[in-house]
């Protein structure tokens, strides 16, 4: 989703370029890390769990960077169309997913 923000005027022409680039690059990094972590877990690589930690920290960092900027820019007062639905559904789902992954990772630490 974030890379689509980097295409100017894709959804809303009022997005500041700095916001779009930050969100786009962090989303792209998170997606690449997620794919690598999934492959590592499937193949039971020895560094799979540390890689999941890295993916989850970067992904959660992306969210806690993007959400305050989004609300700080008061973009909720703009006619964002479909992108508003993406923020309130996909954004919340990914936030909760990262929380769940952190819970599982911390439980894994306690069992060792």
PDB file of N, CA and C in Angstrom:
ATOM      1  N   UNK A   1       0.826  -1.188   0.000  1.00  0.00           N
ATOM      2  CA  UNK A   1       0.000   0.000   0.000  1.00  0.00           C
ATOM      3  C   UNK A   1       0.874   1.257   0.000  1.00  0.00           C
ATOM      4  N   UNK A   2       1.934   1.235   0.768  1.00  0.00           N
ATOM      5  CA  UNK A   2       2.759   2.429   0.923  1.00  0.00           C
ATOM      6  C   UNK A   2       3.406   2.898  -0.360  1.00  0.00           C
ATOM      7  N   UNK A   3       3.801   1.967  -1.222  1.00  0.00           N
ATOM      8  CA  UNK A   3       4.442   2.381  -2.469  1.00  0.00           C
ATOM      9  C   UNK A   3       3.484   3.144  -3.370  1.00  0.00           C
ATOM     10  N   UNK A   4       2.194   2.876  -3.257  1.00  0.00           N
ATOM     11  CA  UNK A   4       1.249   3.624  -4.079  1.00  0.00           C
ATOM     12  C   UNK A   4       1.223   5.095  -3.673  1.00  0.00           C
ATOM     13  N   UNK A   5       1.588   5.373  -2.411  1.00  0.00           N
ATOM     14  CA  UNK A   5       1.643   6.764  -1.977  1.00  0.00           C
ATOM     15  C   UNK A   5       2.731   7.539  -2.708  1.00  0.00           C
ATOM     16  N   UNK A   6       3.771   6.839  -3.142  1.00  0.00           N
ATOM     17  CA  UNK A   6       4.894   7.519  -3.766  1.00  0.00           C
ATOM     18  C   UNK A   6       4.572   7.985  -5.181  1.00  0.00           C
ATOM     19  N   UNK A   7       3.489   7.481  -5.751  1.00  0.00           N
ATOM     20  CA  UNK A   7       3.032   7.964  -7.049  1.00  0.00           C
ATOM     21  C   UNK A   7       2.211   9.226  -6.798  1.00  0.00           C
ATOM     22  N   UNK A   8       2.765  10.361  -7.153  1.00  0.00           N
ATOM     23  CA  UNK A   8       2.109  11.628  -6.853  1.00  0.00           C
ATOM     24  C   UNK A   8       0.684  11.669  -7.387  1.00  0.00           C
ATOM     25  N   UNK A   9      -0.187  12.212  -6.564  1.00  0.00           N
ATOM     26  CA  UNK A   9      -1.597  12.399  -6.880  1.00  0.00           C
ATOM     27  C   UNK A   9      -2.316  11.085  -7.177  1.00  0.00           C
ATOM     28  N   UNK A  10      -1.793   9.975  -6.635  1.00  0.00           N
ATOM     29  CA  UNK A  10      -2.439   8.682  -6.836  1.00  0.00           C
ATOM     30  C   UNK A  10      -3.814   8.670  -6.183  1.00  0.00           C
ATOM     31  N   UNK A  11      -3.896   9.144  -4.948  1.00  0.00           N
ATOM     32  CA  UNK A  11      -5.156   9.147  -4.220  1.00  0.00           C
ATOM     33  C   UNK A  11      -5.651  10.556  -3.939  1.00  0.00           C
ATOM     34  N   UNK A  12      -4.723  11.392  -3.493  1.00  0.00           N
ATOM     35  CA  UNK A  12      -5.084  12.718  -3.022  1.00  0.00           C
ATOM     36  C   UNK A  12      -3.886  13.619  -3.246  1.00  0.00           C
ATOM     37  N   UNK A  13      -4.070  14.716  -3.955  1.00  0.00           N
ATOM     38  CA  UNK A  13      -2.934  15.561  -4.309  1.00  0.00           C
ATOM     39  C   UNK A  13      -2.439  16.446  -3.165  1.00  0.00           C
ATOM     40  N   UNK A  14      -3.078  16.373  -1.999  1.00  0.00           N
ATOM     41  CA  UNK A  14      -2.664  17.185  -0.863  1.00  0.00           C
ATOM     42  C   UNK A  14      -1.654  16.518   0.058  1.00  0.00           C
ATOM     43  N   UNK A  15      -1.288  15.258  -0.220  1.00  0.00           N
ATOM     44  CA  UNK A  15      -0.286  14.600   0.605  1.00  0.00           C
ATOM     45  C   UNK A  15       1.072  15.269   0.401  1.00  0.00           C
ATOM     46  N   UNK A  16       1.746  15.647   1.473  1.00  0.00           N
ATOM     47  CA  UNK A  16       3.105  16.187   1.332  1.00  0.00           C
ATOM     48  C   UNK A  16       4.057  15.104   0.822  1.00  0.00           C
ATOM     49  N   UNK A  17       4.979  15.466  -0.030  1.00  0.00           N
ATOM     50  CA  UNK A  17       5.913  14.510  -0.627  1.00  0.00           C
ATOM     51  C   UNK A  17       6.739  13.802   0.436  1.00  0.00           C
ATOM     52  N   UNK A  18       7.169  14.521   1.474  1.00  0.00           N
ATOM     53  CA  UNK A  18       7.981  13.902   2.526  1.00  0.00           C
ATOM     54  C   UNK A  18       7.203  12.774   3.217  1.00  0.00           C
ATOM     55  N   UNK A  19       5.929  13.013   3.482  1.00  0.00           N
ATOM     56  CA  UNK A  19       5.076  11.986   4.095  1.00  0.00           C
ATOM     57  C   UNK A  19       4.963  10.776   3.178  1.00  0.00           C
ATOM     58  N   UNK A  20       4.733  11.023   1.903  1.00  0.00           N
ATOM     59  CA  UNK A  20       4.564   9.930   0.942  1.00  0.00           C
ATOM     60  C   UNK A  20       5.827   9.087   0.830  1.00  0.00           C
ATOM     61  N   UNK A  21       6.975   9.747   0.758  1.00  0.00           N
ATOM     62  CA  UNK A  21       8.232   9.008   0.626  1.00  0.00           C
ATOM     63  C   UNK A  21       8.551   8.205   1.880  1.00  0.00           C
ATOM     64  N   UNK A  22       8.332   8.798   3.048  1.00  0.00           N
ATOM     65  CA  UNK A  22       8.590   8.086   4.302  1.00  0.00           C
ATOM     66  C   UNK A  22       7.718   6.850   4.404  1.00  0.00           C
ATOM     67  N   UNK A  23       6.424   7.019   4.214  1.00  0.00           N
ATOM     68  CA  UNK A  23       5.495   5.890   4.308  1.00  0.00           C
ATOM     69  C   UNK A  23       5.797   4.854   3.226  1.00  0.00           C
ATOM     70  N   UNK A  24       6.054   5.297   2.027  1.00  0.00           N
ATOM     71  CA  UNK A  24       6.318   4.374   0.923  1.00  0.00           C
ATOM     72  C   UNK A  24       7.555   3.531   1.136  1.00  0.00           C
ATOM     73  N   UNK A  25       8.647   4.164   1.536  1.00  0.00           N
ATOM     74  CA  UNK A  25       9.893   3.423   1.724  1.00  0.00           C
ATOM     75  C   UNK A  25       9.826   2.491   2.928  1.00  0.00           C
ATOM     76  N   UNK A  26       9.196   2.938   4.009  1.00  0.00           N
ATOM     77  CA  UNK A  26       9.062   2.058   5.174  1.00  0.00           C
ATOM     78  C   UNK A  26       8.142   0.878   4.875  1.00  0.00           C
ATOM     79  N   UNK A  27       7.061   1.110   4.145  1.00  0.00           N
ATOM     80  CA  UNK A  27       6.167   0.004   3.764  1.00  0.00           C
ATOM     81  C   UNK A  27       6.892  -0.990   2.857  1.00  0.00           C
ATOM     82  N   UNK A  28       7.653  -0.481   1.928  1.00  0.00           N
ATOM     83  CA  UNK A  28       8.400  -1.336   1.009  1.00  0.00           C
ATOM     84  C   UNK A  28       9.419  -2.180   1.782  1.00  0.00           C
ATOM     85  N   UNK A  29      10.143  -1.541   2.696  1.00  0.00           N
ATOM     86  CA  UNK A  29      11.122  -2.265   3.517  1.00  0.00           C
ATOM     87  C   UNK A  29      10.446  -3.339   4.354  1.00  0.00           C
ATOM     88  N   UNK A  30       9.320  -2.999   4.949  1.00  0.00           N
ATOM     89  CA  UNK A  30       8.583  -3.958   5.763  1.00  0.00           C
ATOM     90  C   UNK A  30       8.125  -5.147   4.921  1.00  0.00           C
ATOM     91  N   UNK A  31       7.628  -4.882   3.734  1.00  0.00           N
ATOM     92  CA  UNK A  31       7.153  -5.957   2.859  1.00  0.00           C
ATOM     93  C   UNK A  31       8.290  -6.906   2.470  1.00  0.00           C
ATOM     94  N   UNK A  32       9.434  -6.350   2.118  1.00  0.00           N
ATOM     95  CA  UNK A  32      10.588  -7.191   1.755  1.00  0.00           C
ATOM     96  C   UNK A  32      11.029  -8.030   2.946  1.00  0.00           C
ATOM     97  N   UNK A  33      11.119  -7.394   4.125  1.00  0.00           N
ATOM     98  CA  UNK A  33      11.502  -8.131   5.332  1.00  0.00           C
ATOM     99  C   UNK A  33      10.489  -9.221   5.672  1.00  0.00           C
ATOM    100  N   UNK A  34       9.213  -8.945   5.471  1.00  0.00           N
ATOM    101  CA  UNK A  34       8.176  -9.943   5.753  1.00  0.00           C
ATOM    102  C   UNK A  34       8.326 -11.156   4.838  1.00  0.00           C
ATOM    103  N   UNK A  35       8.601 -10.927   3.583  1.00  0.00           N
ATOM    104  CA  UNK A  35       8.777 -12.040   2.637  1.00  0.00           C
ATOM    105  C   UNK A  35       9.997 -12.871   3.021  1.00  0.00           C
ATOM    106  N   UNK A  36      11.096 -12.203   3.335  1.00  0.00           N
ATOM    107  CA  UNK A  36      12.315 -12.921   3.717  1.00  0.00           C
ATOM    108  C   UNK A  36      12.088 -13.698   5.018  1.00  0.00           C
ATOM    109  N   UNK A  37      11.408 -13.072   5.986  1.00  0.00           N
ATOM    110  CA  UNK A  37      11.132 -13.748   7.258  1.00  0.00           C
ATOM    111  C   UNK A  37      10.225 -14.961   7.050  1.00  0.00           C
ATOM    112  N   UNK A  38       9.236 -14.837   6.188  1.00  0.00           N
ATOM    113  CA  UNK A  38       8.342 -15.970   5.917  1.00  0.00           C
ATOM    114  C   UNK A  38       9.101 -17.127   5.280  1.00  0.00           C
ATOM    115  N   UNK A  39       9.984 -16.816   4.352  1.00  0.00           N
ATOM    116  CA  UNK A  39      10.807 -17.866   3.725  1.00  0.00           C
ATOM    117  C   UNK A  39      11.722 -18.505   4.769  1.00  0.00           C
ATOM    118  N   UNK A  40      12.309 -17.681   5.627  1.00  0.00           N
ATOM    119  CA  UNK A  40      13.203 -18.190   6.672  1.00  0.00           C
ATOM    120  C   UNK A  40      12.452 -19.103   7.639  1.00  0.00           C
ATOM    121  N   UNK A  41      11.248 -18.719   8.030  1.00  0.00           N
ATOM    122  CA  UNK A  41      10.451 -19.553   8.928  1.00  0.00           C
ATOM    123  C   UNK A  41      10.062 -20.864   8.265  1.00  0.00           C
ATOM    124  N   UNK A  42       9.642 -20.796   7.012  1.00  0.00           N
ATOM    125  CA  UNK A  42       9.225 -22.010   6.298  1.00  0.00           C
ATOM    126  C   UNK A  42      10.381 -22.997   6.166  1.00  0.00           C
ATOM    127  N   UNK A  43      11.559 -22.464   5.906  1.00  0.00           N
ATOM    128  CA  UNK A  43      12.734 -23.324   5.726  1.00  0.00           C
ATOM    129  C   UNK A  43      13.486 -23.604   7.030  1.00  0.00           C
ATOM    130  N   UNK A  44      12.958 -23.087   8.141  1.00  0.00           N
ATOM    131  CA  UNK A  44      13.527 -23.311   9.475  1.00  0.00           C
ATOM    132  C   UNK A  44      14.996 -22.913   9.557  1.00  0.00           C
ATOM    133  N   UNK A  45      15.302 -21.749   8.990  1.00  0.00           N
ATOM    134  CA  UNK A  45      16.662 -21.228   9.080  1.00  0.00           C
ATOM    135  C   UNK A  45      16.954 -20.860  10.531  1.00  0.00           C
ATOM    136  N   UNK A  46      18.201 -20.955  10.928  1.00  0.00           N
ATOM    137  CA  UNK A  46      18.568 -20.696  12.322  1.00  0.00           C
ATOM    138  C   UNK A  46      18.327 -19.242  12.744  1.00  0.00           C
ATOM    139  N   UNK A  47      18.368 -18.346  11.808  1.00  0.00           N
ATOM    140  CA  UNK A  47      18.173 -16.917  12.128  1.00  0.00           C
ATOM    141  C   UNK A  47      16.762 -16.424  11.795  1.00  0.00           C
ATOM    142  N   UNK A  48      15.804 -17.334  11.667  1.00  0.00           N
ATOM    143  CA  UNK A  48      14.435 -16.958  11.290  1.00  0.00           C
ATOM    144  C   UNK A  48      13.772 -16.078  12.350  1.00  0.00           C
ATOM    145  N   UNK A  49      13.870 -16.464  13.611  1.00  0.00           N
ATOM    146  CA  UNK A  49      13.214 -15.692  14.677  1.00  0.00           C
ATOM    147  C   UNK A  49      13.825 -14.298  14.815  1.00  0.00           C
ATOM    148  N   UNK A  50      15.157 -14.159  14.821  1.00  0.00           N
ATOM    149  CA  UNK A  50      15.700 -12.794  14.841  1.00  0.00           C
ATOM    150  C   UNK A  50      15.251 -11.954  13.636  1.00  0.00           C
ATOM    151  N   UNK A  51      15.097 -12.616  12.499  1.00  0.00           N
ATOM    152  CA  UNK A  51      14.626 -11.897  11.319  1.00  0.00           C
ATOM    153  C   UNK A  51      13.178 -11.439  11.490  1.00  0.00           C
ATOM    154  N   UNK A  52      12.359 -12.255  12.158  1.00  0.00           N
ATOM    155  CA  UNK A  52      10.982 -11.846  12.447  1.00  0.00           C
ATOM    156  C   UNK A  52      10.985 -10.643  13.386  1.00  0.00           C
ATOM    157  N   UNK A  53      11.894 -10.639  14.361  1.00  0.00           N
ATOM    158  CA  UNK A  53      12.022  -9.473  15.243  1.00  0.00           C
ATOM    159  C   UNK A  53      12.327  -8.213  14.427  1.00  0.00           C
ATOM    160  N   UNK A  54      13.280  -8.313  13.511  1.00  0.00           N
ATOM    161  CA  UNK A  54      13.654  -7.155  12.689  1.00  0.00           C
ATOM    162  C   UNK A  54      12.464  -6.692  11.851  1.00  0.00           C
ATOM    163  N   UNK A  55      11.804  -7.641  11.176  1.00  0.00           N
ATOM    164  CA  UNK A  55      10.628  -7.292  10.374  1.00  0.00           C
ATOM    165  C   UNK A  55       9.578  -6.593  11.223  1.00  0.00           C
ATOM    166  N   UNK A  56       9.296  -7.137  12.401  1.00  0.00           N
ATOM    167  CA  UNK A  56       8.219  -6.593  13.216  1.00  0.00           C
ATOM    168  C   UNK A  56       8.566  -5.223  13.782  1.00  0.00           C
ATOM    169  N   UNK A  57       9.809  -5.021  14.149  1.00  0.00           N
ATOM    170  CA  UNK A  57      10.229  -3.708  14.657  1.00  0.00           C
ATOM    171  C   UNK A  57      10.156  -2.661  13.551  1.00  0.00           C
ATOM    172  N   UNK A  58      10.630  -3.000  12.371  1.00  0.00           N
ATOM    173  CA  UNK A  58      10.565  -2.051  11.240  1.00  0.00           C
ATOM    174  C   UNK A  58       9.111  -1.776  10.877  1.00  0.00           C
ATOM    175  N   UNK A  59       8.288  -2.806  10.801  1.00  0.00           N
ATOM    176  CA  UNK A  59       6.880  -2.635  10.449  1.00  0.00           C
ATOM    177  C   UNK A  59       6.119  -1.816  11.476  1.00  0.00           C
ATOM    178  N   UNK A  60       6.358  -2.100  12.747  1.00  0.00           N
ATOM    179  CA  UNK A  60       5.689  -1.340  13.802  1.00  0.00           C
ATOM    180  C   UNK A  60       6.198   0.106  13.819  1.00  0.00           C
ATOM    181  N   UNK A  61       7.489   0.260  13.581  1.00  0.00           N
ATOM    182  CA  UNK A  61       8.054   1.613  13.475  1.00  0.00           C
ATOM    183  C   UNK A  61       7.429   2.403  12.341  1.00  0.00           C
ATOM    184  N   UNK A  62       7.165   1.711  11.248  1.00  0.00           N
ATOM    185  CA  UNK A  62       6.481   2.344  10.108  1.00  0.00           C
ATOM    186  C   UNK A  62       5.125   2.874  10.541  1.00  0.00           C
ATOM    187  N   UNK A  63       4.368   2.050  11.248  1.00  0.00           N
ATOM    188  CA  UNK A  63       3.025   2.458  11.670  1.00  0.00           C
ATOM    189  C   UNK A  63       3.060   3.606  12.667  1.00  0.00           C
ATOM    190  N   UNK A  64       3.956   3.518  13.652  1.00  0.00           N
ATOM    191  CA  UNK A  64       3.980   4.585  14.649  1.00  0.00           C
ATOM    192  C   UNK A  64       4.611   5.858  14.113  1.00  0.00           C
ATOM    193  N   UNK A  65       5.219   5.782  12.946  1.00  0.00           N
ATOM    194  CA  UNK A  65       5.701   6.979  12.255  1.00  0.00           C
ATOM    195  C   UNK A  65       4.597   7.577  11.397  1.00  0.00           C
ATOM    196  N   UNK A  66       3.870   6.717  10.688  1.00  0.00           N
ATOM    197  CA  UNK A  66       2.871   7.189   9.727  1.00  0.00           C
ATOM    198  C   UNK A  66       1.601   7.714  10.387  1.00  0.00           C
ATOM    199  N   UNK A  67       1.097   7.019  11.402  1.00  0.00           N
ATOM    200  CA  UNK A  67      -0.175   7.424  12.009  1.00  0.00           C
ATOM    201  C   UNK A  67      -0.141   8.841  12.578  1.00  0.00           C
ATOM    202  N   UNK A  68       0.861   9.190  13.393  1.00  0.00           N
ATOM    203  CA  UNK A  68       0.877  10.570  13.915  1.00  0.00           C
ATOM    204  C   UNK A  68       1.006  11.616  12.806  1.00  0.00           C
ATOM    205  N   UNK A  69       1.777  11.296  11.764  1.00  0.00           N
ATOM    206  CA  UNK A  69       1.905  12.240  10.647  1.00  0.00           C
ATOM    207  C   UNK A  69       0.564  12.420   9.944  1.00  0.00           C
ATOM    208  N   UNK A  70      -0.128  11.318   9.726  1.00  0.00           N
ATOM    209  CA  UNK A  70      -1.428  11.373   9.055  1.00  0.00           C
ATOM    210  C   UNK A  70      -2.392  12.262   9.833  1.00  0.00           C
ATOM    211  N   UNK A  71      -2.454  12.042  11.147  1.00  0.00           N
ATOM    212  CA  UNK A  71      -3.372  12.831  11.963  1.00  0.00           C
ATOM    213  C   UNK A  71      -2.854  14.248  12.185  1.00  0.00           C
ATOM    214  N   UNK A  72      -1.534  14.413  12.237  1.00  0.00           N
ATOM    215  CA  UNK A  72      -0.954  15.746  12.382  1.00  0.00           C
ATOM    216  C   UNK A  72      -1.222  16.625  11.176  1.00  0.00           C
ATOM    217  N   UNK A  73      -1.303  16.023  10.015  1.00  0.00           N
ATOM    218  CA  UNK A  73      -1.598  16.766   8.786  1.00  0.00           C
ATOM    219  C   UNK A  73      -3.096  17.016   8.632  1.00  0.00           C
ATOM    220  N   UNK A  74      -3.888  16.485   9.560  1.00  0.00           N
ATOM    221  CA  UNK A  74      -5.342  16.595   9.541  1.00  0.00           C
ATOM    222  C   UNK A  74      -5.936  16.135   8.203  1.00  0.00           C
ATOM    223  N   UNK A  75      -5.380  15.052   7.697  1.00  0.00           N
ATOM    224  CA  UNK A  75      -5.866  14.530   6.419  1.00  0.00           C
ATOM    225  C   UNK A  75      -7.257  13.925   6.532  1.00  0.00           C
ATOM    226  N   UNK A  76      -7.690  13.669   7.766  1.00  0.00           N
ATOM    227  CA  UNK A  76      -9.044  13.157   7.967  1.00  0.00           C
ATOM    228  C   UNK A  76     -10.096  14.203   7.609  1.00  0.00           C
ATOM    229  N   UNK A  77      -9.705  15.452   7.476  1.00  0.00           N
ATOM    230  CA  UNK A  77     -10.636  16.514   7.073  1.00  0.00           C
ATOM    231  C   UNK A  77     -10.736  16.655   5.552  1.00  0.00           C
ATOM    232  N   UNK A  78      -9.963  15.864   4.825  1.00  0.00           N
ATOM    233  CA  UNK A  78      -9.935  15.949   3.369  1.00  0.00           C
ATOM    234  C   UNK A  78     -10.777  14.830   2.764  1.00  0.00           C
ATOM    235  N   UNK A  79     -11.169  15.031   1.531  1.00  0.00           N
ATOM    236  CA  UNK A  79     -11.910  14.004   0.800  1.00  0.00           C
ATOM    237  C   UNK A  79     -10.901  13.010   0.215  1.00  0.00           C
ATOM    238  N   UNK A  80     -10.570  11.986   0.985  1.00  0.00           N
ATOM    239  CA  UNK A  80      -9.563  11.020   0.563  1.00  0.00           C
ATOM    240  C   UNK A  80     -10.152   9.842  -0.196  1.00  0.00           C
ATOM    241  N   UNK A  81     -11.466   9.736  -0.197  1.00  0.00           N
ATOM    242  CA  UNK A  81     -12.107   8.642  -0.913  1.00  0.00           C
ATOM    243  C   UNK A  81     -11.731   7.295  -0.325  1.00  0.00           C
ATOM    244  N   UNK A  82     -11.365   6.373  -1.189  1.00  0.00           N
ATOM    245  CA  UNK A  82     -11.088   4.994  -0.796  1.00  0.00           C
ATOM    246  C   UNK A  82      -9.896   4.879   0.145  1.00  0.00           C
ATOM    247  N   UNK A  83      -8.940   5.788   0.031  1.00  0.00           N
ATOM    248  CA  UNK A  83      -7.749   5.692   0.869  1.00  0.00           C
ATOM    249  C   UNK A  83      -8.104   5.828   2.343  1.00  0.00           C
ATOM    250  N   UNK A  84      -9.176   6.563   2.665  1.00  0.00           N
ATOM    251  CA  UNK A  84      -9.598   6.657   4.066  1.00  0.00           C
ATOM    252  C   UNK A  84      -9.977   5.274   4.603  1.00  0.00           C
ATOM    253  N   UNK A  85     -10.691   4.508   3.800  1.00  0.00           N
ATOM    254  CA  UNK A  85     -11.070   3.149   4.193  1.00  0.00           C
ATOM    255  C   UNK A  85      -9.825   2.296   4.413  1.00  0.00           C
ATOM    256  N   UNK A  86      -8.826   2.475   3.574  1.00  0.00           N
ATOM    257  CA  UNK A  86      -7.582   1.728   3.724  1.00  0.00           C
ATOM    258  C   UNK A  86      -6.897   2.074   5.037  1.00  0.00           C
ATOM    259  N   UNK A  87      -6.875   3.348   5.397  1.00  0.00           N
ATOM    260  CA  UNK A  87      -6.225   3.754   6.644  1.00  0.00           C
ATOM    261  C   UNK A  87      -6.926   3.165   7.863  1.00  0.00           C
ATOM    262  N   UNK A  88      -8.248   3.211   7.881  1.00  0.00           N
ATOM    263  CA  UNK A  88      -8.961   2.773   9.084  1.00  0.00           C
ATOM    264  C   UNK A  88      -9.158   1.263   9.158  1.00  0.00           C
ATOM    265  N   UNK A  89      -9.040   0.541   8.060  1.00  0.00           N
ATOM    266  CA  UNK A  89      -9.186  -0.913   8.107  1.00  0.00           C
ATOM    267  C   UNK A  89      -7.817  -1.600   8.022  1.00  0.00           C
ATOM    268  N   UNK A  90      -7.119  -1.384   6.938  1.00  0.00           N
ATOM    269  CA  UNK A  90      -5.820  -2.026   6.737  1.00  0.00           C
ATOM    270  C   UNK A  90      -4.824  -1.548   7.784  1.00  0.00           C
ATOM    271  N   UNK A  91      -4.824  -0.271   8.069  1.00  0.00           N
ATOM    272  CA  UNK A  91      -3.913   0.274   9.079  1.00  0.00           C
ATOM    273  C   UNK A  91      -4.144  -0.340  10.439  1.00  0.00           C
ATOM    274  N   UNK A  92      -5.390  -0.440  10.847  1.00  0.00           N
ATOM    275  CA  UNK A  92      -5.720  -1.047  12.145  1.00  0.00           C
ATOM    276  C   UNK A  92      -5.375  -2.533  12.154  1.00  0.00           C
ATOM    277  N   UNK A  93      -5.677  -3.219  11.067  1.00  0.00           N
ATOM    278  CA  UNK A  93      -5.371  -4.657  10.991  1.00  0.00           C
ATOM    279  C   UNK A  93      -3.868  -4.907  11.076  1.00  0.00           C
ATOM    280  N   UNK A  94      -3.072  -4.106  10.398  1.00  0.00           N
ATOM    281  CA  UNK A  94      -1.620  -4.308  10.464  1.00  0.00           C
ATOM    282  C   UNK A  94      -1.087  -3.945  11.849  1.00  0.00           C
ATOM    283  N   UNK A  95      -1.642  -2.921  12.469  1.00  0.00           N
ATOM    284  CA  UNK A  95      -1.231  -2.548  13.823  1.00  0.00           C
ATOM    285  C   UNK A  95      -1.478  -3.706  14.788  1.00  0.00           C
ATOM    286  N   UNK A  96      -2.687  -4.266  14.727  1.00  0.00           N
ATOM    287  CA  UNK A  96      -3.025  -5.395  15.600  1.00  0.00           C
ATOM    288  C   UNK A  96      -2.182  -6.632  15.285  1.00  0.00           C
ATOM    289  N   UNK A  97      -1.870  -6.833  14.016  1.00  0.00           N
ATOM    290  CA  UNK A  97      -1.015  -7.961  13.620  1.00  0.00           C
ATOM    291  C   UNK A  97       0.374  -7.834  14.229  1.00  0.00           C
ATOM    292  N   UNK A  98       0.928  -6.633  14.198  1.00  0.00           N
ATOM    293  CA  UNK A  98       2.257  -6.420  14.783  1.00  0.00           C
ATOM    294  C   UNK A  98       2.224  -6.641  16.294  1.00  0.00           C
ATOM    295  N   UNK A  99       1.168  -6.198  16.956  1.00  0.00           N
ATOM    296  CA  UNK A  99       1.034  -6.423  18.396  1.00  0.00           C
ATOM    297  C   UNK A  99       0.993  -7.927  18.681  1.00  0.00           C
ATOM    298  N   UNK A 100       0.207  -8.657  17.896  1.00  0.00           N
ATOM    299  CA  UNK A 100       0.102 -10.104  18.076  1.00  0.00           C
ATOM    300  C   UNK A 100       1.456 -10.784  17.859  1.00  0.00           C
ATOM    301  N   UNK A 101       2.180 -10.362  16.836  1.00  0.00           N
ATOM    302  CA  UNK A 101       3.501 -10.954  16.572  1.00  0.00           C
ATOM    303  C   UNK A 101       4.448 -10.663  17.734  1.00  0.00           C
ATOM    304  N   UNK A 102       4.412  -9.430  18.275  1.00  0.00           N
ATOM    305  CA  UNK A 102       5.247  -9.126  19.441  1.00  0.00           C
ATOM    306  C   UNK A 102       4.890 -10.035  20.626  1.00  0.00           C
ATOM    307  N   UNK A 103       3.611 -10.255  20.857  1.00  0.00           N
ATOM    308  CA  UNK A 103       3.181 -11.139  21.953  1.00  0.00           C
ATOM    309  C   UNK A 103       3.762 -12.531  21.756  1.00  0.00           C
ATOM    310  N   UNK A 104       3.653 -13.047  20.546  1.00  0.00           N
ATOM    311  CA  UNK A 104       4.192 -14.386  20.261  1.00  0.00           C
ATOM    312  C   UNK A 104       5.710 -14.429  20.418  1.00  0.00           C
ATOM    313  N   UNK A 105       6.387 -13.370  19.978  1.00  0.00           N
ATOM    314  CA  UNK A 105       7.841 -13.331  20.107  1.00  0.00           C
ATOM    315  C   UNK A 105       8.265 -13.279  21.574  1.00  0.00           C
ATOM    316  N   UNK A 106       7.570 -12.495  22.384  1.00  0.00           N
ATOM    317  CA  UNK A 106       7.909 -12.412  23.806  1.00  0.00           C
ATOM    318  C   UNK A 106       7.611 -13.726  24.524  1.00  0.00           C
ATOM    319  N   UNK A 107       6.518 -14.392  24.153  1.00  0.00           N
ATOM    320  CA  UNK A 107       6.222 -15.696  24.741  1.00  0.00           C
ATOM    321  C   UNK A 107       7.310 -16.711  24.370  1.00  0.00           C
ATOM    322  N   UNK A 108       7.825 -16.599  23.156  1.00  0.00           N
ATOM    323  CA  UNK A 108       8.905 -17.488  22.701  1.00  0.00           C
ATOM    324  C   UNK A 108      10.161 -17.260  23.535  1.00  0.00           C
ATOM    325  N   UNK A 109      10.422 -16.031  23.942  1.00  0.00           N
ATOM    326  CA  UNK A 109      11.578 -15.747  24.781  1.00  0.00           C
ATOM    327  C   UNK A 109      11.447 -16.400  26.153  1.00  0.00           C
ATOM    328  N   UNK A 110      10.229 -16.419  26.700  1.00  0.00           N
ATOM    329  CA  UNK A 110      10.000 -16.977  28.037  1.00  0.00           C
ATOM    330  C   UNK A 110      10.143 -18.493  28.059  1.00  0.00           C
ATOM    331  N   UNK A 111       9.871 -19.146  26.933  1.00  0.00           N
ATOM    332  CA  UNK A 111       9.931 -20.610  26.900  1.00  0.00           C
ATOM    333  C   UNK A 111      11.356 -21.128  26.759  1.00  0.00           C
ATOM    334  N   UNK A 112      12.283 -20.274  26.486  1.00  0.00           N
ATOM    335  CA  UNK A 112      13.681 -20.718  26.300  1.00  0.00           C
ATOM    336  C   UNK A 112      14.458 -20.616  27.569  1.00  0.00           C
TER     337      UNK A 112
END
